[in-house]
Amino acid sequence: MLVVMQAQATEEQVRAVCERIESLGLKAHPIPGAARTAIGITGNKGAVDLGILESLPGVGECIPVSKPYKLVSRDAKEEDSILRIATPRGDVLVGGDAIAMVAGPCAVETEAQCFAIAEQVAKTGCKLFRGGAYKPRTSPYSFQGLGEAGLKILAEVRERYGFGIITEAIDNESLDLVEKYADVIQIGARNMQNFSLLKRAGRAKKPVLLKRGMSATLDEFLMAAEYVLSEGNYNVMLCERGVRTFSDFSRNTLDLAVVPAVKKRSHLPILVDPSHGTGKRHKVLPLSRAAVAVGADGLLVEVHNEPEKALSDGMQSILPEEFAALMRDVGQIAAVLHRHVN
Ligand code: PEP
Ligand code: MN
């Protein structure tokens, strides 16, 4: 259920409607929009009695939401959500006209490795740095990440180069630490339906980057985001990173068609990860161009200064100079679409 307030409704009226909703034992989610505020209602088992709410001052209309996802839906908010990621050099915007670029190694390996990559990535104008301190690996014998020591390295990268930091939390324990050290909390493909982790991310104070599960349908993807929003964190960006198909020439099949599909249904920004989406270095640039052309709100790219020595995902990591060329191409494609890279 969605309560759409009148355009001229006051903050007090919005608050009064929220209080009324909460007094019914339900949860109210005010979602301010450009023209009017909508209030999403969750926690109801069946239909909510419309009459009670419709008669309150400032209420425009009450609409039942038939889709399983509510808060992430365009019904709740017509215009695109624009996220602000706080960084030492000011806010980086994601969505609307702004395309956000994120680059860095798959895993934080050493301070020297991160500094070497960060230094070159910073020169390209990219403002967000990625790197996993906690790595969800298929094999328990593969490199699992440096844990908190890795987060400390990322914090140094932040300090020295002014980057906003995006890094993955793999469980509630690591999420506490990621929230402390980083600027954006990444939830990985393997955890897209880890519902307790999603709820914990929903209570976090930092934005969340939610990757699509490797066999997740669009509805499942949006419902995973709904978990985060339903706990009160509306700063969510989605990320398409490839799905499993019969195609045998790449690690995953990058489902670029999901970008306009998400845009049709949801106001949330969606990024594309062409590194995991292809698994091969030579495909990263062409798929990055395509992702921006199709409407992605940003790219998440794995970059390594010595990919042949990388402890994870070296095959799909591009060199810093290749990333510089990618930034130039993406900037030009963005301009054609009247967007800009920030
Ligand atoms: C990653 O970004 O390094 C990662 C593990 O991605 P995914 O969860 O998409 O596999
Ligand atoms: Mn990786």
GROMACS .gro file of C-alpha atoms and ligand atoms in nm:
model
  353
    1MET     CA    1   0.000   0.000   0.000
    2LEU     CA    2   0.115   0.347  -0.089
    3VAL     CA    3  -0.019   0.673   0.049
    4VAL     CA    4   0.044   0.955  -0.198
    5MET     CA    5   0.042   1.293  -0.026
    6GLN     CA    6  -0.087   1.605  -0.199
    7ALA     CA    7   0.184   1.823  -0.356
    8GLN     CA    8   0.121   2.097  -0.100
    9ALA     CA    9   0.110   1.865   0.203
   10THR     CA   10   0.318   1.990   0.494
   11GLU     CA   11   0.590   1.798   0.677
   12GLU     CA   12   0.363   1.788   0.980
   13GLN     CA   13   0.086   1.624   0.779
   14VAL     CA   14   0.332   1.365   0.648
   15ARG     CA   15   0.444   1.298   1.004
   16ALA     CA   16   0.084   1.265   1.124
   17VAL     CA   17   0.007   1.009   0.853
   18CYS     CA   18   0.322   0.813   0.944
   19GLU     CA   19   0.221   0.814   1.310
   20ARG     CA   20  -0.126   0.691   1.221
   21ILE     CA   21   0.022   0.409   1.013
   22GLU     CA   22   0.257   0.310   1.296
   23SER     CA   23  -0.033   0.319   1.545
   24LEU     CA   24  -0.195   0.044   1.336
   25GLY     CA   25   0.112  -0.172   1.404
   26LEU     CA   26   0.252  -0.113   1.053
   27LYS     CA   27   0.572   0.046   0.930
   28ALA     CA   28   0.568   0.379   0.746
   29HIS     CA   29   0.836   0.472   0.492
   30PRO     CA   30   0.812   0.835   0.380
   31ILE     CA   31   0.971   0.869   0.034
   32PRO     CA   32   1.010   1.234  -0.065
   33GLY     CA   33   0.984   1.295  -0.440
   34ALA     CA   34   1.031   1.602  -0.658
   35ALA     CA   35   0.656   1.672  -0.681
   36ARG     CA   36   0.514   1.499  -0.374
   37THR     CA   37   0.590   1.263  -0.090
   38ALA     CA   38   0.471   0.905  -0.098
   39ILE     CA   39   0.451   0.691   0.212
   40GLY     CA   40   0.509   0.321   0.166
   41ILE     CA   41   0.342   0.087   0.414
   42THR     CA   42   0.495  -0.246   0.502
   43GLY     CA   43   0.417  -0.501   0.766
   44ASN     CA   44   0.055  -0.553   0.661
   45LYS     CA   45  -0.057  -0.911   0.610
   46GLY     CA   46  -0.365  -0.825   0.408
   47ALA     CA   47  -0.525  -0.510   0.269
   48VAL     CA   48  -0.506  -0.195   0.483
   49ASP     CA   49  -0.833  -0.014   0.553
   50LEU     CA   50  -0.809   0.277   0.309
   51GLY     CA   51  -1.078   0.488   0.472
   52ILE     CA   52  -0.876   0.559   0.786
   53LEU     CA   53  -0.584   0.706   0.593
   54GLU     CA   54  -0.765   0.868   0.304
   55SER     CA   55  -0.950   1.101   0.539
   56LEU     CA   56  -0.632   1.242   0.699
   57PRO     CA   57  -0.529   1.598   0.607
   58GLY     CA   58  -0.280   1.626   0.321
   59VAL     CA   59  -0.348   1.279   0.180
   60GLY     CA   60  -0.398   1.271  -0.199
   61GLU     CA   61  -0.477   0.908  -0.261
   62CYS     CA   62  -0.408   0.558  -0.135
   63ILE     CA   63  -0.304   0.304  -0.391
   64PRO     CA   64  -0.267  -0.067  -0.335
   65VAL     CA   65   0.067  -0.187  -0.477
   66SER     CA   66   0.020  -0.513  -0.655
   67LYS     CA   67   0.388  -0.579  -0.725
   68PRO     CA   68   0.578  -0.778  -0.466
   69TYR     CA   69   0.837  -0.501  -0.435
   70LYS     CA   70   0.703  -0.173  -0.305
   71LEU     CA   71   0.964   0.071  -0.180
   72VAL     CA   72   1.202   0.007  -0.471
   73SER     CA   73   0.923   0.044  -0.723
   74ARG     CA   74   0.856   0.341  -0.950
   75ASP     CA   75   0.508   0.354  -0.795
   76ALA     CA   76   0.670   0.465  -0.471
   77LYS     CA   77   0.895   0.718  -0.641
   78GLU     CA   78   0.852   0.829  -0.998
   79GLU     CA   79   1.184   1.000  -1.056
   80ASP     CA   80   1.529   0.837  -1.049
   81SER     CA   81   1.695   0.816  -0.709
   82ILE     CA   82   2.026   0.996  -0.702
   83LEU     CA   83   2.260   0.858  -0.440
   84ARG     CA   84   2.527   1.064  -0.269
   85ILE     CA   85   2.842   0.887  -0.165
   86ALA     CA   86   3.041   1.087   0.086
   87THR     CA   87   3.414   1.094   0.007
   88PRO     CA   88   3.700   1.305   0.145
   89ARG     CA   89   3.681   1.514  -0.175
   90GLY     CA   90   3.307   1.576  -0.158
   91ASP     CA   91   2.999   1.380  -0.257
   92VAL     CA   92   3.001   1.151  -0.558
   93LEU     CA   93   2.659   1.126  -0.721
   94VAL     CA   94   2.515   0.808  -0.870
   95GLY     CA   95   2.206   0.819  -1.091
   96GLY     CA   96   2.020   1.088  -1.283
   97ASP     CA   97   2.276   1.253  -1.513
   98ALA     CA   98   2.567   1.124  -1.308
   99ILE     CA   99   2.760   0.812  -1.396
  100ALA     CA  100   2.983   0.681  -1.118
  101MET     CA  101   3.302   0.490  -1.185
  102VAL     CA  102   3.446   0.244  -0.935
  103ALA     CA  103   3.783   0.079  -0.991
  104GLY     CA  104   4.036  -0.125  -0.799
  105PRO     CA  105   4.161  -0.477  -0.744
  106CYS     CA  106   3.941  -0.776  -0.676
  107ALA     CA  107   4.113  -0.824  -0.342
  108VAL     CA  108   4.321  -0.607  -0.113
  109GLU     CA  109   4.652  -0.796  -0.112
  110THR     CA  110   4.916  -0.561   0.026
  111GLU     CA  111   4.947  -0.194   0.101
  112ALA     CA  112   5.199  -0.156  -0.183
  113GLN     CA  113   4.962  -0.323  -0.431
  114CYS     CA  114   4.668  -0.101  -0.334
  115PHE     CA  115   4.876   0.217  -0.336
  116ALA     CA  116   5.023   0.136  -0.678
  117ILE     CA  117   4.678   0.078  -0.828
  118ALA     CA  118   4.516   0.369  -0.644
  119GLU     CA  119   4.779   0.613  -0.760
  120GLN     CA  120   4.715   0.534  -1.125
  121VAL     CA  121   4.339   0.508  -1.094
  122ALA     CA  122   4.327   0.848  -0.918
  123LYS     CA  123   4.497   1.007  -1.220
  124THR     CA  124   4.209   0.901  -1.445
  125GLY     CA  125   3.963   1.112  -1.243
  126CYS     CA  126   3.787   0.808  -1.097
  127LYS     CA  127   3.671   0.890  -0.742
  128LEU     CA  128   3.563   0.556  -0.602
  129PHE     CA  129   3.800   0.272  -0.516
  130ARG     CA  130   3.703  -0.092  -0.471
  131GLY     CA  131   3.889  -0.388  -0.321
  132GLY     CA  132   3.776  -0.688  -0.119
  133ALA     CA  133   3.904  -0.735   0.235
  134TYR     CA  134   3.662  -1.027   0.277
  135LYS     CA  135   3.652  -1.256  -0.025
  136PRO     CA  136   3.371  -1.509  -0.071
  137ARG     CA  137   3.566  -1.781  -0.252
  138THR     CA  138   3.440  -2.103  -0.406
  139SER     CA  139   3.725  -2.295  -0.246
  140PRO     CA  140   3.807  -2.271   0.125
  141TYR     CA  141   4.174  -2.308   0.024
  142SER     CA  142   4.175  -1.995  -0.195
  143PHE     CA  143   4.283  -1.656  -0.060
  144GLN     CA  144   4.007  -1.540   0.173
  145GLY     CA  145   4.110  -1.176   0.207
  146LEU     CA  146   4.302  -0.987   0.474
  147GLY     CA  147   3.996  -0.906   0.686
  148GLU     CA  148   4.026  -0.602   0.910
  149ALA     CA  149   4.390  -0.552   0.810
  150GLY     CA  150   4.262  -0.510   0.452
  151LEU     CA  151   4.004  -0.256   0.564
  152LYS     CA  152   4.281  -0.058   0.731
  153ILE     CA  153   4.473  -0.051   0.401
  154LEU     CA  154   4.160   0.075   0.226
  155ALA     CA  155   4.123   0.346   0.489
  156GLU     CA  156   4.481   0.454   0.409
  157VAL     CA  157   4.398   0.461   0.038
  158ARG     CA  158   4.099   0.679   0.124
  159GLU     CA  159   4.315   0.914   0.328
  160ARG     CA  160   4.601   0.939   0.081
  161TYR     CA  161   4.410   0.965  -0.249
  162GLY     CA  162   4.072   1.101  -0.138
  163PHE     CA  163   3.876   0.807  -0.277
  164GLY     CA  164   3.539   0.690  -0.153
  165ILE     CA  165   3.582   0.322  -0.061
  166ILE     CA  166   3.354   0.036  -0.165
  167THR     CA  167   3.416  -0.303  -0.012
  168GLU     CA  168   3.224  -0.622   0.049
  169ALA     CA  169   3.072  -0.750   0.372
  170ILE     CA  170   3.016  -1.126   0.374
  171ASP     CA  171   2.838  -1.163   0.708
  172ASN     CA  172   2.699  -0.952   0.992
  173GLU     CA  173   3.032  -0.947   1.172
  174SER     CA  174   3.225  -0.813   0.872
  175LEU     CA  175   2.944  -0.569   0.796
  176ASP     CA  176   3.001  -0.399   1.134
  177LEU     CA  177   3.363  -0.340   1.034
  178VAL     CA  178   3.292  -0.248   0.670
  179GLU     CA  179   3.043   0.010   0.793
  180LYS     CA  180   3.311   0.157   1.016
  181TYR     CA  181   3.591   0.179   0.758
  182ALA     CA  182   3.426   0.215   0.416
  183ASP     CA  183   3.190   0.455   0.240
  184VAL     CA  184   2.977   0.198   0.059
  185ILE     CA  185   2.887  -0.154   0.174
  186GLN     CA  186   2.898  -0.412  -0.105
  187ILE     CA  187   2.676  -0.720  -0.080
  188GLY     CA  188   2.807  -0.981  -0.321
  189ALA     CA  189   2.628  -1.203  -0.569
  190ARG     CA  190   2.657  -1.506  -0.343
  191ASN     CA  191   2.488  -1.319  -0.062
  192MET     CA  192   2.209  -1.158  -0.262
  193GLN     CA  193   1.956  -1.370  -0.077
  194ASN     CA  194   2.128  -1.376   0.259
  195PHE     CA  195   1.828  -1.218   0.422
  196SER     CA  196   1.977  -1.156   0.766
  197LEU     CA  197   2.271  -0.978   0.599
  198LEU     CA  198   2.033  -0.772   0.385
  199LYS     CA  199   1.840  -0.669   0.694
  200ARG     CA  200   2.161  -0.574   0.872
  201ALA     CA  201   2.263  -0.366   0.567
  202GLY     CA  202   1.921  -0.204   0.588
  203ARG     CA  203   2.003  -0.082   0.937
  204ALA     CA  204   2.344   0.051   0.830
  205LYS     CA  205   2.410   0.423   0.794
  206LYS     CA  206   2.613   0.387   0.471
  207PRO     CA  207   2.493   0.331   0.111
  208VAL     CA  208   2.471  -0.027  -0.014
  209LEU     CA  209   2.582  -0.170  -0.348
  210LEU     CA  210   2.381  -0.488  -0.405
  211LYS     CA  211   2.504  -0.731  -0.667
  212ARG     CA  212   2.270  -0.954  -0.859
  213GLY     CA  213   2.289  -1.322  -0.769
  214MET     CA  214   2.430  -1.535  -1.049
  215SER     CA  215   2.096  -1.704  -1.106
  216ALA     CA  216   1.863  -1.439  -0.973
  217THR     CA  217   1.556  -1.331  -1.165
  218LEU     CA  218   1.477  -0.961  -1.185
  219ASP     CA  219   1.202  -0.996  -0.926
  220GLU     CA  220   1.438  -1.174  -0.686
  221PHE     CA  221   1.697  -0.902  -0.742
  222LEU     CA  222   1.449  -0.624  -0.668
  223MET     CA  223   1.308  -0.810  -0.368
  224ALA     CA  224   1.660  -0.839  -0.224
  225ALA     CA  225   1.689  -0.459  -0.254
  226GLU     CA  226   1.343  -0.429  -0.096
  227TYR     CA  227   1.482  -0.604   0.215
  228VAL     CA  228   1.740  -0.329   0.257
  229LEU     CA  229   1.493  -0.045   0.201
  230SER     CA  230   1.232  -0.202   0.425
  231GLU     CA  231   1.473  -0.169   0.719
  232GLY     CA  232   1.511   0.203   0.652
  233ASN     CA  233   1.820   0.232   0.429
  234TYR     CA  234   1.705   0.388   0.102
  235ASN     CA  235   2.058   0.442  -0.030
  236VAL     CA  236   2.082   0.134  -0.243
  237MET     CA  237   2.239   0.090  -0.585
  238LEU     CA  238   2.201  -0.229  -0.779
  239CYS     CA  239   2.480  -0.396  -0.976
  240GLU     CA  240   2.447  -0.637  -1.269
  241ARG     CA  241   2.749  -0.869  -1.270
  242GLY     CA  242   2.654  -1.144  -1.510
  243VAL     CA  243   2.440  -1.453  -1.474
  244ARG     CA  244   2.500  -1.822  -1.542
  245THR     CA  245   2.392  -1.943  -1.882
  246PHE     CA  246   2.484  -2.221  -2.126
  247SER     CA  247   2.719  -1.981  -2.297
  248ASP     CA  248   3.066  -2.132  -2.269
  249PHE     CA  249   3.293  -1.856  -2.393
  250SER     CA  250   3.281  -1.638  -2.085
  251ARG     CA  251   3.266  -1.679  -1.707
  252ASN     CA  252   2.916  -1.532  -1.693
  253THR     CA  253   2.675  -1.373  -1.938
  254LEU     CA  254   2.649  -1.002  -1.874
  255ASP     CA  255   2.276  -0.934  -1.886
  256LEU     CA  256   2.277  -0.576  -2.012
  257ALA     CA  257   1.908  -0.600  -2.097
  258VAL     CA  258   1.837  -0.598  -1.725
  259VAL     CA  259   1.941  -0.230  -1.709
  260PRO     CA  260   1.639  -0.087  -1.895
  261ALA     CA  261   1.422  -0.352  -1.728
  262VAL     CA  262   1.528  -0.224  -1.386
  263LYS     CA  263   1.480   0.137  -1.497
  264LYS     CA  264   1.124   0.061  -1.599
  265ARG     CA  265   1.035  -0.091  -1.265
  266SER     CA  266   1.253   0.085  -1.011
  267HIS     CA  267   1.390   0.427  -0.921
  268LEU     CA  268   1.714   0.280  -0.790
  269PRO     CA  269   2.040   0.336  -0.980
  270ILE     CA  270   2.201   0.033  -1.142
  271LEU     CA  271   2.571  -0.017  -1.205
  272VAL     CA  272   2.731  -0.279  -1.428
  273ASP     CA  273   3.034  -0.492  -1.344
  274PRO     CA  274   3.190  -0.597  -1.677
  275SER     CA  275   3.478  -0.778  -1.499
  276HIS     CA  276   3.280  -1.054  -1.327
  277GLY     CA  277   3.024  -1.026  -1.606
  278THR     CA  278   3.274  -1.155  -1.862
  279GLY     CA  279   3.568  -1.300  -1.671
  280LYS     CA  280   3.807  -1.200  -1.948
  281ARG     CA  281   4.025  -0.891  -1.967
  282HIS     CA  282   3.973  -0.826  -2.340
  283LYS     CA  283   3.595  -0.807  -2.296
  284VAL     CA  284   3.594  -0.547  -2.022
  285LEU     CA  285   3.634  -0.240  -2.244
  286PRO     CA  286   3.371  -0.331  -2.508
  287LEU     CA  287   3.116  -0.434  -2.245
  288SER     CA  288   3.185  -0.118  -2.045
  289ARG     CA  289   3.104   0.091  -2.349
  290ALA     CA  290   2.787  -0.109  -2.405
  291ALA     CA  291   2.681  -0.083  -2.041
  292VAL     CA  292   2.697   0.296  -2.045
  293ALA     CA  293   2.522   0.306  -2.381
  294VAL     CA  294   2.237   0.097  -2.243
  295GLY     CA  295   2.183   0.332  -1.950
  296ALA     CA  296   2.394   0.204  -1.662
  297ASP     CA  297   2.448   0.457  -1.383
  298GLY     CA  298   2.805   0.348  -1.330
  299LEU     CA  299   3.066   0.078  -1.372
  300LEU     CA  300   3.253  -0.139  -1.124
  301VAL     CA  301   3.579  -0.248  -1.282
  302GLU     CA  302   3.860  -0.469  -1.154
  303VAL     CA  303   4.200  -0.310  -1.211
  304HIS     CA  304   4.537  -0.461  -1.115
  305ASN     CA  305   4.891  -0.340  -1.175
  306GLU     CA  306   5.022  -0.699  -1.199
  307PRO     CA  307   4.721  -0.908  -1.301
  308GLU     CA  308   4.931  -1.219  -1.364
  309LYS     CA  309   5.028  -1.217  -0.996
  310ALA     CA  310   4.683  -1.127  -0.858
  311LEU     CA  311   4.558  -1.345  -0.571
  312SER     CA  312   4.210  -1.344  -0.722
  313ASP     CA  313   4.045  -1.264  -1.056
  314GLY     CA  314   4.367  -1.171  -1.240
  315MET     CA  315   4.223  -1.298  -1.570
  316GLN     CA  316   3.950  -1.037  -1.571
  317SER     CA  317   4.151  -0.750  -1.423
  318ILE     CA  318   4.259  -0.478  -1.662
  319LEU     CA  319   4.578  -0.274  -1.635
  320PRO     CA  320   4.563   0.083  -1.503
  321GLU     CA  321   4.644   0.222  -1.849
  322GLU     CA  322   4.360   0.019  -1.998
  323PHE     CA  323   4.133   0.167  -1.734
  324ALA     CA  324   4.246   0.517  -1.834
  325ALA     CA  325   4.141   0.442  -2.194
  326LEU     CA  326   3.810   0.301  -2.067
  327MET     CA  327   3.743   0.622  -1.873
  328ARG     CA  328   3.796   0.827  -2.188
  329ASP     CA  329   3.558   0.614  -2.396
  330VAL     CA  330   3.295   0.607  -2.126
  331GLY     CA  331   3.313   0.986  -2.092
  332GLN     CA  332   3.244   1.027  -2.462
  333ILE     CA  333   2.954   0.784  -2.466
  334ALA     CA  334   2.807   0.950  -2.157
  335ALA     CA  335   2.819   1.288  -2.333
  336VAL     CA  336   2.613   1.152  -2.624
  337LEU     CA  337   2.350   1.055  -2.368
  338HIS     CA  338   2.369   1.400  -2.202
  339ARG     CA  339   2.522   1.248  -1.895
  340HIS     CA  340   2.855   1.298  -1.726
  341VAL     CA  341   3.104   1.078  -1.547
  342ASN     CA  342   3.192   1.177  -1.195
  343PEP     C1  343   3.376  -0.890  -0.633
  343PEP     O1  344   3.324  -0.780  -0.663
  343PEP     O2  345   3.499  -0.905  -0.622
  343PEP     C2  346   3.289  -1.009  -0.622
  343PEP     C3  347   3.323  -1.111  -0.544
  343PEP     O3  348   3.181  -1.000  -0.699
  343PEP     P1  349   3.052  -1.096  -0.713
  343PEP     O4  350   2.988  -1.096  -0.578
  343PEP     O5  351   2.972  -1.030  -0.818
  343PEP     O6  352   3.103  -1.231  -0.754
  344MN      MN  353   3.656  -1.034  -0.813
   0.00000   0.00000   0.00000
